[in-house]
Short mmCIF file of N, CA and C in Angstrom, two decimals:
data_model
loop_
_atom_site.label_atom_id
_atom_site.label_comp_id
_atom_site.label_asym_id
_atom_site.label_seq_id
_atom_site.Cartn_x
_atom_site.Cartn_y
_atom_site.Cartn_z
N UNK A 1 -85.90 -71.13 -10.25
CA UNK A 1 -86.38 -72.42 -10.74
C UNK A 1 -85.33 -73.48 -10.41
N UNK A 2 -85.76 -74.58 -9.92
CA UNK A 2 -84.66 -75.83 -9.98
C UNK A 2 -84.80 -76.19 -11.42
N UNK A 3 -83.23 -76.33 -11.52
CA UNK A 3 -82.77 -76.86 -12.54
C UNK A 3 -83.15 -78.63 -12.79
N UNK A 4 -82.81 -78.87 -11.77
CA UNK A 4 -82.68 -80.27 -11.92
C UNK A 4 -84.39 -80.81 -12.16
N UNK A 5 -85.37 -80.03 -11.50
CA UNK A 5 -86.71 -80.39 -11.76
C UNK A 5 -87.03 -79.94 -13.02
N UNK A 6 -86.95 -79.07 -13.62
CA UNK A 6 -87.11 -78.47 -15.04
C UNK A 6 -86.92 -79.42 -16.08
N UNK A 7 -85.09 -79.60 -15.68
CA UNK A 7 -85.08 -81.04 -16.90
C UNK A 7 -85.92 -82.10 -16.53
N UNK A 8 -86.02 -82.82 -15.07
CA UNK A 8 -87.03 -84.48 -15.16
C UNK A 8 -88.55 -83.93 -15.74
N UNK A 9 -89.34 -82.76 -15.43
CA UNK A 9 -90.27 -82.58 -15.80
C UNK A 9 -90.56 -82.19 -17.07
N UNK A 10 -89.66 -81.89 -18.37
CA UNK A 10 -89.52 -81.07 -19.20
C UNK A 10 -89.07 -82.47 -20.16
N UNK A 11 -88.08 -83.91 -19.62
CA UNK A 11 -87.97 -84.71 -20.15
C UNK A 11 -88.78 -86.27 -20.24
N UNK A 12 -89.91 -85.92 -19.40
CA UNK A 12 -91.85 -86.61 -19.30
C UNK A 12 -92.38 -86.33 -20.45
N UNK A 13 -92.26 -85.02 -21.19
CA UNK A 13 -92.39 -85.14 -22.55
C UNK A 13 -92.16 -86.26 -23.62
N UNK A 14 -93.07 -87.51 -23.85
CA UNK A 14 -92.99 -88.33 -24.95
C UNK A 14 -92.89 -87.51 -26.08
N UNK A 15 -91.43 -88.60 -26.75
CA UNK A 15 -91.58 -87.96 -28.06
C UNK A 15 -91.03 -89.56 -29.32
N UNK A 16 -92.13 -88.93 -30.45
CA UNK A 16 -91.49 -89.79 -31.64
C UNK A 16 -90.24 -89.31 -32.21
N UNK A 17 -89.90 -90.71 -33.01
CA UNK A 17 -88.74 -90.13 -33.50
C UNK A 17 -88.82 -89.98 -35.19
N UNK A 18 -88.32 -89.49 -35.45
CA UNK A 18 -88.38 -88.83 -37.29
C UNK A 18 -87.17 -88.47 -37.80
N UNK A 19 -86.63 -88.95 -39.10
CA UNK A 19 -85.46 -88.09 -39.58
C UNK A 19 -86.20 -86.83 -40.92
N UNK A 20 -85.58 -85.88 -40.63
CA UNK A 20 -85.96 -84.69 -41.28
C UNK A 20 -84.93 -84.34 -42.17
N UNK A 21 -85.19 -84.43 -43.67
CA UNK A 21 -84.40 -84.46 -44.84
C UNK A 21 -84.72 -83.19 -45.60
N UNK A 22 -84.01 -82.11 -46.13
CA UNK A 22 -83.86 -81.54 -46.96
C UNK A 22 -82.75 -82.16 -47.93
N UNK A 23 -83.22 -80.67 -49.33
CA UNK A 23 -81.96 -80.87 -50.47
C UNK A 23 -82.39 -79.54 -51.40
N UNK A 24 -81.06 -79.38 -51.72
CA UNK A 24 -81.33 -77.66 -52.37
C UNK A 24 -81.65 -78.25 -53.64
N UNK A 25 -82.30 -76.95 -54.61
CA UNK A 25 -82.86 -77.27 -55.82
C UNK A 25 -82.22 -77.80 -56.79
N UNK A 26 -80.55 -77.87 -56.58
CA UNK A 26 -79.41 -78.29 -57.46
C UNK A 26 -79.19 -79.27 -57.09
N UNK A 27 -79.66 -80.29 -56.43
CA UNK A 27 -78.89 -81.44 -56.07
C UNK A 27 -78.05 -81.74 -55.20
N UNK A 28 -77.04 -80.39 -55.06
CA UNK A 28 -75.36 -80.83 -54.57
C UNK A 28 -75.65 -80.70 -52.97
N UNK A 29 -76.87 -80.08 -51.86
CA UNK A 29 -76.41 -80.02 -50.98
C UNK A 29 -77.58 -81.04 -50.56
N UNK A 30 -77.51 -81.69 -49.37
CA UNK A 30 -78.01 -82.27 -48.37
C UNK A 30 -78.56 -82.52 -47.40
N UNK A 31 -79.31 -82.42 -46.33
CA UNK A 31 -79.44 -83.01 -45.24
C UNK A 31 -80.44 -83.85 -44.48
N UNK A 32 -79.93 -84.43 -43.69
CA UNK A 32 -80.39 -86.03 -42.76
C UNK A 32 -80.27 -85.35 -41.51
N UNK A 33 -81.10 -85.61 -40.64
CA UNK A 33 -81.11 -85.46 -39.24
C UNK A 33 -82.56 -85.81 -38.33
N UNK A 34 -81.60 -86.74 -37.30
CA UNK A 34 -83.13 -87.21 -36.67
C UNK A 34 -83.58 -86.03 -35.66
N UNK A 35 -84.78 -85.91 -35.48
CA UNK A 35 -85.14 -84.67 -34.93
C UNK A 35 -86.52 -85.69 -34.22
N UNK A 36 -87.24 -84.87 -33.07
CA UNK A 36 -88.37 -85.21 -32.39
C UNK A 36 -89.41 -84.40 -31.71
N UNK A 37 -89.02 -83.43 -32.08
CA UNK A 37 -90.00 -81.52 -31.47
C UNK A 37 -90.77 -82.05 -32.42
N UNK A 38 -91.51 -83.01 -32.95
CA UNK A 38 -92.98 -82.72 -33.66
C UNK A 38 -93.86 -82.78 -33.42
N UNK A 39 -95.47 -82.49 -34.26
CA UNK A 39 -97.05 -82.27 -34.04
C UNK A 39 -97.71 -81.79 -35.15
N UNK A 40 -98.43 -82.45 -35.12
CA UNK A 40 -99.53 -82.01 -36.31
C UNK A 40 -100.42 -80.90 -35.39
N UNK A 41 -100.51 -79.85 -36.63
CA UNK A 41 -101.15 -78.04 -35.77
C UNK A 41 -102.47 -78.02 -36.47
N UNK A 42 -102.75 -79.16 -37.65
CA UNK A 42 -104.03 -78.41 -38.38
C UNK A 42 -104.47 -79.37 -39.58
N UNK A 43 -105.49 -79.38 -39.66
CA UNK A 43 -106.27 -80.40 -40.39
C UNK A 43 -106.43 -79.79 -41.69
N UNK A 44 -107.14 -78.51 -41.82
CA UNK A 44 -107.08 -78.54 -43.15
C UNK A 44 -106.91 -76.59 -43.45
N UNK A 45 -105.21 -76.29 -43.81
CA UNK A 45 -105.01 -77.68 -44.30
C UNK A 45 -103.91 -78.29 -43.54
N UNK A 46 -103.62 -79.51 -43.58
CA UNK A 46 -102.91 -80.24 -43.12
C UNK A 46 -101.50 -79.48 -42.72
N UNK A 47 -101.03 -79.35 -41.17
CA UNK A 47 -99.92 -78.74 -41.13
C UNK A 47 -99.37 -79.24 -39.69
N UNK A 48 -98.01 -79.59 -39.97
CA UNK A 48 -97.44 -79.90 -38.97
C UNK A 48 -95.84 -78.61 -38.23
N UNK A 49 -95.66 -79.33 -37.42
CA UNK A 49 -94.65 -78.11 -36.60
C UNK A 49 -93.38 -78.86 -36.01
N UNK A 50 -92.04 -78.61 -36.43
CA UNK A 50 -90.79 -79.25 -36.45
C UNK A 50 -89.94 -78.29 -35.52
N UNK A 51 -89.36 -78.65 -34.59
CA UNK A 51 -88.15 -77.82 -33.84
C UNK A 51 -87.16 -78.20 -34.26
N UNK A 52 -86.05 -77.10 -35.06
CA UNK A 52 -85.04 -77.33 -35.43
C UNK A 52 -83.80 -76.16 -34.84
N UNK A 53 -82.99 -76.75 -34.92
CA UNK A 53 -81.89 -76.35 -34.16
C UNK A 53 -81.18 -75.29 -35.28
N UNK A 54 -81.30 -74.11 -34.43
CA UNK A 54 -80.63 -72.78 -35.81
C UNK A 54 -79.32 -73.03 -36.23
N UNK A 55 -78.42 -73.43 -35.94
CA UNK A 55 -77.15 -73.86 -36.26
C UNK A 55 -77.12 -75.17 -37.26
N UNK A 56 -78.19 -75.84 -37.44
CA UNK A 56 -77.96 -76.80 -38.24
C UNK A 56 -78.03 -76.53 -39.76
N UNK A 57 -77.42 -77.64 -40.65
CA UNK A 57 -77.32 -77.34 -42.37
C UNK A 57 -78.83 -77.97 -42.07
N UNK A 58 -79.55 -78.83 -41.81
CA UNK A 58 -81.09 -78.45 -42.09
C UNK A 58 -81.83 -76.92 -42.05
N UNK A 59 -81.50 -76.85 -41.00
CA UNK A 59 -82.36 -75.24 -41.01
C UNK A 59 -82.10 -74.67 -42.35
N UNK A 60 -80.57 -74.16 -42.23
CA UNK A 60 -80.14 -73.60 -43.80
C UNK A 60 -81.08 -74.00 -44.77
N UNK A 61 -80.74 -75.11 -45.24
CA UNK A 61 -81.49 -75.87 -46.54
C UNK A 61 -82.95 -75.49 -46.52
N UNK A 62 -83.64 -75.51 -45.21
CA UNK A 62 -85.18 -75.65 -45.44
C UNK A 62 -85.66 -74.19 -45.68
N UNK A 63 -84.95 -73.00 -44.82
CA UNK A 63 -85.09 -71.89 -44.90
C UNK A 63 -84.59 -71.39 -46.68
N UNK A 64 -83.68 -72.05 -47.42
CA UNK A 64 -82.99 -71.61 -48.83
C UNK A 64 -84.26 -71.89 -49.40
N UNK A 65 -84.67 -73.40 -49.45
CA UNK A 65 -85.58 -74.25 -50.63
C UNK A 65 -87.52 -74.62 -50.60
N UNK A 66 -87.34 -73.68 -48.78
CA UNK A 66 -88.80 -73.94 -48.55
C UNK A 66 -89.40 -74.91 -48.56
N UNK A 67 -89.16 -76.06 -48.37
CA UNK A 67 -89.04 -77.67 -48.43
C UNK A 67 -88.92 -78.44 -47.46
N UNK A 68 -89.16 -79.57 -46.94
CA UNK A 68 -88.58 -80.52 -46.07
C UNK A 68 -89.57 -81.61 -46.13
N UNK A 69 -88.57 -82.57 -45.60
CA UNK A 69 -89.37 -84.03 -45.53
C UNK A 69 -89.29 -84.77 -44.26
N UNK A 70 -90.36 -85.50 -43.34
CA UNK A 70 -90.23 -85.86 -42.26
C UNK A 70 -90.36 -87.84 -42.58
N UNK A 71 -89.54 -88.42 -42.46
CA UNK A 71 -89.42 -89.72 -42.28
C UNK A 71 -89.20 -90.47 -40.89
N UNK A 72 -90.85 -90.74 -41.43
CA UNK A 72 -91.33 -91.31 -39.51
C UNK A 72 -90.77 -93.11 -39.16
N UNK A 73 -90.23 -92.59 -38.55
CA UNK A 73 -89.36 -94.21 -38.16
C UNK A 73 -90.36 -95.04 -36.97
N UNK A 74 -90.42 -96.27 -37.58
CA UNK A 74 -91.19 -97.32 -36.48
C UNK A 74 -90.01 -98.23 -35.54
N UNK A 75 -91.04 -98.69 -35.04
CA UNK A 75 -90.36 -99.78 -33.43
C UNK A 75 -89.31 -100.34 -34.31
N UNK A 76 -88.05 -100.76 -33.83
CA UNK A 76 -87.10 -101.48 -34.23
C UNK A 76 -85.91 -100.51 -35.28
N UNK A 77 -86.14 -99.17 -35.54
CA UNK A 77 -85.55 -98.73 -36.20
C UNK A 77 -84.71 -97.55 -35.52
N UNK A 78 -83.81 -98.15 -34.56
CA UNK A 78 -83.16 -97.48 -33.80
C UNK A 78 -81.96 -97.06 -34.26
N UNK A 79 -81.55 -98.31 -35.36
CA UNK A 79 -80.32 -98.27 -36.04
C UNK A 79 -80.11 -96.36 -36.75
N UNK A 80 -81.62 -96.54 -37.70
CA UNK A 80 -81.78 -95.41 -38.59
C UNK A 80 -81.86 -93.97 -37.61
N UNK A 81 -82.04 -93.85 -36.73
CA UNK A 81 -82.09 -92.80 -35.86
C UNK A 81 -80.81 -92.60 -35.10
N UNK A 82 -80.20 -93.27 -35.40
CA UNK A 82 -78.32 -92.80 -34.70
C UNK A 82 -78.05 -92.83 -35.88
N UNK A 83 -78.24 -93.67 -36.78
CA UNK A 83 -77.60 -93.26 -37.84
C UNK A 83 -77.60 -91.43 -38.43
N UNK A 84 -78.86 -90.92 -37.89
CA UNK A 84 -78.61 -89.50 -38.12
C UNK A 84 -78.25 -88.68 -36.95
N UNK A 85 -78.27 -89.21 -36.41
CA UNK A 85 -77.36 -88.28 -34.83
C UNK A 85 -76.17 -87.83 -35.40
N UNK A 86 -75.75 -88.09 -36.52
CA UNK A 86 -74.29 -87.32 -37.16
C UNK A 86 -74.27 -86.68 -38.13
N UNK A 87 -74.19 -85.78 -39.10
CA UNK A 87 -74.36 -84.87 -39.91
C UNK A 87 -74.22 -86.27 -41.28
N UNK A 88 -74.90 -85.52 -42.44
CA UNK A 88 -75.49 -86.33 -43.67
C UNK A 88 -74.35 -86.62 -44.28
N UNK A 89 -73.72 -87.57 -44.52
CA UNK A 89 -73.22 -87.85 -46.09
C UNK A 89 -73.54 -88.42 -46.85
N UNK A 90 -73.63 -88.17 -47.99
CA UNK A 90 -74.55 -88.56 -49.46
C UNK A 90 -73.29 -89.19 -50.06
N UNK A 91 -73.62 -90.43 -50.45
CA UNK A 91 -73.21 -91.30 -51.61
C UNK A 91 -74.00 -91.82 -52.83
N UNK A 92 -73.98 -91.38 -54.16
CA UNK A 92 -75.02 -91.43 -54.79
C UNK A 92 -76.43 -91.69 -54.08
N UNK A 93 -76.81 -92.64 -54.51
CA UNK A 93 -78.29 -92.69 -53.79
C UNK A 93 -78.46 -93.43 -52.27
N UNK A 94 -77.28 -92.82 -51.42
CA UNK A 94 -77.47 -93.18 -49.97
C UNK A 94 -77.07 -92.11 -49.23
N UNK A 95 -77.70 -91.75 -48.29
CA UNK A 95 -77.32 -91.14 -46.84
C UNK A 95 -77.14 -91.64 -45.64
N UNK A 96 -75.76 -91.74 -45.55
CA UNK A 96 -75.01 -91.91 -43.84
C UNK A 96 -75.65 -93.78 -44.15
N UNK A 97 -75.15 -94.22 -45.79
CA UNK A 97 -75.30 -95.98 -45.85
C UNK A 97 -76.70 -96.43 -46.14
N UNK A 98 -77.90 -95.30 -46.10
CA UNK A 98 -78.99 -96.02 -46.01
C UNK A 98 -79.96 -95.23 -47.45
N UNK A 99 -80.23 -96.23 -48.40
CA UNK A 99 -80.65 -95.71 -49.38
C UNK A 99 -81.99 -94.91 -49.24
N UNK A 100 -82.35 -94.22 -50.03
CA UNK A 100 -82.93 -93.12 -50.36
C UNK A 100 -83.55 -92.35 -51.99
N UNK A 101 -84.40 -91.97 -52.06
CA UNK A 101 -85.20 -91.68 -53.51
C UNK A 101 -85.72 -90.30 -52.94
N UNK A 102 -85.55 -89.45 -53.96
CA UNK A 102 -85.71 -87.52 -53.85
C UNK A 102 -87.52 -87.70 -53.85
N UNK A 103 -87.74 -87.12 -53.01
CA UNK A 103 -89.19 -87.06 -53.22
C UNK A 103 -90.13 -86.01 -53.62
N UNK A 104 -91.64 -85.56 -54.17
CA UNK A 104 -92.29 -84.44 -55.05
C UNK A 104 -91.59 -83.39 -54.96
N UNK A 105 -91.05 -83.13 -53.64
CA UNK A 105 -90.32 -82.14 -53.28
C UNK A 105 -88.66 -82.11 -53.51
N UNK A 106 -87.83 -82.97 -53.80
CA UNK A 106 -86.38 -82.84 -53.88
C UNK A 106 -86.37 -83.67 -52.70
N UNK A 107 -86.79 -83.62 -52.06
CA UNK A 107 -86.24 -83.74 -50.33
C UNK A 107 -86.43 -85.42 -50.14
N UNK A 108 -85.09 -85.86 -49.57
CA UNK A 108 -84.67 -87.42 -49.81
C UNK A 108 -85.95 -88.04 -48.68
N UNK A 109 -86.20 -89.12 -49.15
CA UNK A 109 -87.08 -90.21 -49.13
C UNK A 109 -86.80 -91.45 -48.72
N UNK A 110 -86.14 -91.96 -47.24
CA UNK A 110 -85.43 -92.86 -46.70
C UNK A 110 -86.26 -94.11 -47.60
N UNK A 111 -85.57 -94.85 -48.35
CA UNK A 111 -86.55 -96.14 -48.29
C UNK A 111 -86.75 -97.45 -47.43
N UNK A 112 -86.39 -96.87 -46.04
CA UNK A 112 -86.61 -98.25 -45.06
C UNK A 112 -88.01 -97.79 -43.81
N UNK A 113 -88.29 -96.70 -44.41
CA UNK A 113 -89.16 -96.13 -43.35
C UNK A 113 -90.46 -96.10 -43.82
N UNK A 114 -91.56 -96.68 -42.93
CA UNK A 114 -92.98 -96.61 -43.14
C UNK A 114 -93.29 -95.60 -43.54
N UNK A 115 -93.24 -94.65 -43.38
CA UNK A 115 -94.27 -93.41 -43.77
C UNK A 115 -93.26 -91.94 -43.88
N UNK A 116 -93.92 -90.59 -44.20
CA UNK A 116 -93.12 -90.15 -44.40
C UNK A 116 -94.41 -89.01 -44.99
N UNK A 117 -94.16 -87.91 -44.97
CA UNK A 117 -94.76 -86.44 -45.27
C UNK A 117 -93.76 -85.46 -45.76
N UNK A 118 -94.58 -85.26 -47.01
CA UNK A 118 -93.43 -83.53 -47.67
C UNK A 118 -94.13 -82.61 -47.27
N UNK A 119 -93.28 -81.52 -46.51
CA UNK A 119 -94.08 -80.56 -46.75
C UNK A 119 -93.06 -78.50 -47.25
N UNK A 120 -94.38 -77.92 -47.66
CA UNK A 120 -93.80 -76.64 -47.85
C UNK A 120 -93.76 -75.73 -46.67
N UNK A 121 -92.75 -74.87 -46.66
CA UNK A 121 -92.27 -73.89 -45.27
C UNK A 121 -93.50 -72.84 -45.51
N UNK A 122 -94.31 -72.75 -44.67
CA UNK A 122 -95.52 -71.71 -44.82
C UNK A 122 -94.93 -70.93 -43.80
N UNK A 123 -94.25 -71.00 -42.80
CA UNK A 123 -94.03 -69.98 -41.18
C UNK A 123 -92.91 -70.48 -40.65
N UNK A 124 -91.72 -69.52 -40.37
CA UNK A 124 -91.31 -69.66 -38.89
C UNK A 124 -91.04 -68.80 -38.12
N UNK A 125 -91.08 -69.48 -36.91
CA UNK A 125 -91.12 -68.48 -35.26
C UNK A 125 -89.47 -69.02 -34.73
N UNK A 126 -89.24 -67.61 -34.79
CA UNK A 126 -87.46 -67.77 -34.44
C UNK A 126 -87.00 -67.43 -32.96
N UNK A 127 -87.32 -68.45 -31.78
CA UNK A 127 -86.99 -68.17 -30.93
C UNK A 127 -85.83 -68.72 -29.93
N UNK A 128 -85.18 -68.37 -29.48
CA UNK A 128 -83.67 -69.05 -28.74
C UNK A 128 -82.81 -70.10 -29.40
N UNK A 129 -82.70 -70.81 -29.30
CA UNK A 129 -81.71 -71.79 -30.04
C UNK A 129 -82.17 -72.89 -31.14
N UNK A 130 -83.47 -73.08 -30.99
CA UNK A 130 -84.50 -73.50 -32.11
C UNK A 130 -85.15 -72.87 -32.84
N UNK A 131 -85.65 -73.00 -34.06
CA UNK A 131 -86.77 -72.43 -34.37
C UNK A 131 -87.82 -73.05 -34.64
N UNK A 132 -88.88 -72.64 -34.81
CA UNK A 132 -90.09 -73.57 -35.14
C UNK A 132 -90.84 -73.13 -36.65
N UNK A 133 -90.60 -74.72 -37.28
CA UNK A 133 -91.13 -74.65 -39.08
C UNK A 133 -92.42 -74.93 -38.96
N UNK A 134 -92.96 -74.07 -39.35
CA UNK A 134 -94.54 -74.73 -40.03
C UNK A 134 -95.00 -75.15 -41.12
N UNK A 135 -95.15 -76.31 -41.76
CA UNK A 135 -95.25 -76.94 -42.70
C UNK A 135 -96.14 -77.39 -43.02
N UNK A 136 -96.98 -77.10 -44.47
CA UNK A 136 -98.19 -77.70 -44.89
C UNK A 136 -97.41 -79.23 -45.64
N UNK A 137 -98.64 -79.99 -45.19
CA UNK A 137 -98.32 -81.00 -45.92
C UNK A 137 -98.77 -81.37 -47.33
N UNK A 138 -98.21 -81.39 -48.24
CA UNK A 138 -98.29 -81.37 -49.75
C UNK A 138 -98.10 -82.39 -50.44
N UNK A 139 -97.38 -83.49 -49.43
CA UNK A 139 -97.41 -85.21 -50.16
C UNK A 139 -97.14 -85.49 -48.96
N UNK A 140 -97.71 -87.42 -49.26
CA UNK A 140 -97.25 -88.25 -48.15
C UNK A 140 -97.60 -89.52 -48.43
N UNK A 141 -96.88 -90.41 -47.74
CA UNK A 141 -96.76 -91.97 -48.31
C UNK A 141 -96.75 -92.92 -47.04
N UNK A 142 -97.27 -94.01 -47.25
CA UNK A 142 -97.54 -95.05 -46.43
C UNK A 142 -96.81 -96.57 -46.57
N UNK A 143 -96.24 -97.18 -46.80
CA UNK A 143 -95.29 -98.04 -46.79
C UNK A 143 -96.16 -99.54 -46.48
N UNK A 144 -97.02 -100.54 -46.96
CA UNK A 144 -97.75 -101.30 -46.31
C UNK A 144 -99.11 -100.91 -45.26
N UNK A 145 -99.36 -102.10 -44.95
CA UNK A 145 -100.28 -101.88 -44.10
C UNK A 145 -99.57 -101.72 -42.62
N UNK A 146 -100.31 -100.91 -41.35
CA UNK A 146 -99.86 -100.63 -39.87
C UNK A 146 -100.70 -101.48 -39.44
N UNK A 147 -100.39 -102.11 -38.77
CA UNK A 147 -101.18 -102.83 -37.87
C UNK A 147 -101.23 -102.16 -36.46
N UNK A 148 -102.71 -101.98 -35.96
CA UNK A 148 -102.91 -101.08 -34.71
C UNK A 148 -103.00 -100.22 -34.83
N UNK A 149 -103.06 -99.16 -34.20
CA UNK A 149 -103.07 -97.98 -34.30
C UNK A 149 -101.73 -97.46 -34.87
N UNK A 150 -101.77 -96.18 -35.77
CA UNK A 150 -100.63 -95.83 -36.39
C UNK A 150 -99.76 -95.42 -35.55
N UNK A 151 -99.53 -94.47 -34.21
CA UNK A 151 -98.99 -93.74 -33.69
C UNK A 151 -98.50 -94.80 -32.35
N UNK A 152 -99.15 -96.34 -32.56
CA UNK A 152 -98.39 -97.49 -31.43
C UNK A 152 -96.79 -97.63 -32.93
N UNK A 153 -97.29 -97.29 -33.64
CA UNK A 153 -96.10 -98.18 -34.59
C UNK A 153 -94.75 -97.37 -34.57
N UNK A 154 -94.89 -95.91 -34.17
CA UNK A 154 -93.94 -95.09 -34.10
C UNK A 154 -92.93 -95.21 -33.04
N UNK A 155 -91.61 -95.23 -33.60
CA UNK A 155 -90.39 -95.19 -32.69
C UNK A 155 -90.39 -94.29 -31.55
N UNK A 156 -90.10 -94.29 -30.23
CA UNK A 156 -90.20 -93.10 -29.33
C UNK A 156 -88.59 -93.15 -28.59
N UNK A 157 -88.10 -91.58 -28.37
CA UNK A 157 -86.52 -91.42 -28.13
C UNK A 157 -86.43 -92.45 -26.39
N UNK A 158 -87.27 -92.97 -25.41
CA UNK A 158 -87.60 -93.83 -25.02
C UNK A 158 -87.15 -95.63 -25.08
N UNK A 159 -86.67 -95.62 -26.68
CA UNK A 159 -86.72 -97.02 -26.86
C UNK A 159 -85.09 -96.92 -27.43
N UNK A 160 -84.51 -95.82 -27.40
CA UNK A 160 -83.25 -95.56 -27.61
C UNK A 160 -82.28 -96.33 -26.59
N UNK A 161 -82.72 -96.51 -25.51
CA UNK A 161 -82.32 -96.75 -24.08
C UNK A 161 -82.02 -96.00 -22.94
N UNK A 162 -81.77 -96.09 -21.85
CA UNK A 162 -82.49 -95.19 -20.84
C UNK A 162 -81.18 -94.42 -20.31
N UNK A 163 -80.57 -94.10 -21.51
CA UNK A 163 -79.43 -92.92 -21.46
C UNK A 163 -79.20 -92.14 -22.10
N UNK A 164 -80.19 -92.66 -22.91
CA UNK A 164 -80.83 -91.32 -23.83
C UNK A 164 -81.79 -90.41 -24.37
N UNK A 165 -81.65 -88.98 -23.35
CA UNK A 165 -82.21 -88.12 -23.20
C UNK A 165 -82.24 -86.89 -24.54
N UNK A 166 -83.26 -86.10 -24.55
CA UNK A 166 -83.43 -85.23 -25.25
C UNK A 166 -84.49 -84.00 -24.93
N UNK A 167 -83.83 -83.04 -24.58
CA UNK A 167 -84.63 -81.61 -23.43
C UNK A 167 -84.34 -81.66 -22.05
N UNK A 168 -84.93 -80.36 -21.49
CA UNK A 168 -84.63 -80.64 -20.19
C UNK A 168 -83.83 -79.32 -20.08
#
């Protein structure tokens, strides 16, 4: 296989961007991380599918608490998506500066972001350096009205600028 074709064809893949929040049932642990392996797998019931990186304190957390939260970031919120390109720190009610509210689930609740889905760990498929969560969705929130179609309003790793890649 060429390498070099693998990644340009493999990085044609559009993707949104989302930060993916856990928190253990005690409070004390954390995590923030923007992630973009997502898709909704199923209507009813409602279930979506997250690629997460096995080495990360997300995985940990979601695999401990069966939990997670996806906070879907719109156009202009590029700030909030580097802002999680670096591992979480929690200051009372902020992560990595940007406030936040625990949501049905524990699992933090950016409050600058339109929308946002809890869901419970029903499956995962553990293969190579990711794994893949399957998550029913069990709450979710809307932030105002979208104007347009919902999925024009979503941030894409695209608008990051054109040096920043992800796959391949």
């Amino acid at each position: 296989m060429n390498d070099d074709a693998k990644k340009t064809a493999l990085r044609m893949i559009p993707y949104g961007l989302y930060v993916m929040t856990a928190q253990s049932k005690d409070g004390a642990s954390v995590s923030a991380a923007t992630v973009n392996w997502v898709t909704q797998v199923g209507f009813s019931p409602p279930l979506i599918v997250v690629g997460v990186k096995r080495d990360s304190g997300g995985y940990q957390l979601v695999k401990a608490t069966g939990t997670f939260a996806l906070n879907i970031l719109r156009k202009g919120q590029s700030q909030l998506a580097f802002a999680f390109f670096k591992p979480a720190q929690r200051q009372g009610d902020r992560l990595n500066e940007h406030s936040f509210h625990p949501g049905t689930t524990g699992a933090p609740i950016l409050d600058a972001v339109p929308a946002w889905v809890e869901c419970k760990l029903v499956e995962t498929v553990e293969r190579g350096d990711h794994s893949v969560f399957i998550g029913e969705v069990i709450e979710a929130g809307v932030r105002g009205a979208i104007d347009g179609r919902p999925d024009d309003a979503t941030l894409w790793l695209k608008e990051l600028g054109p040096k920043v890649f992800y796959g391949g």
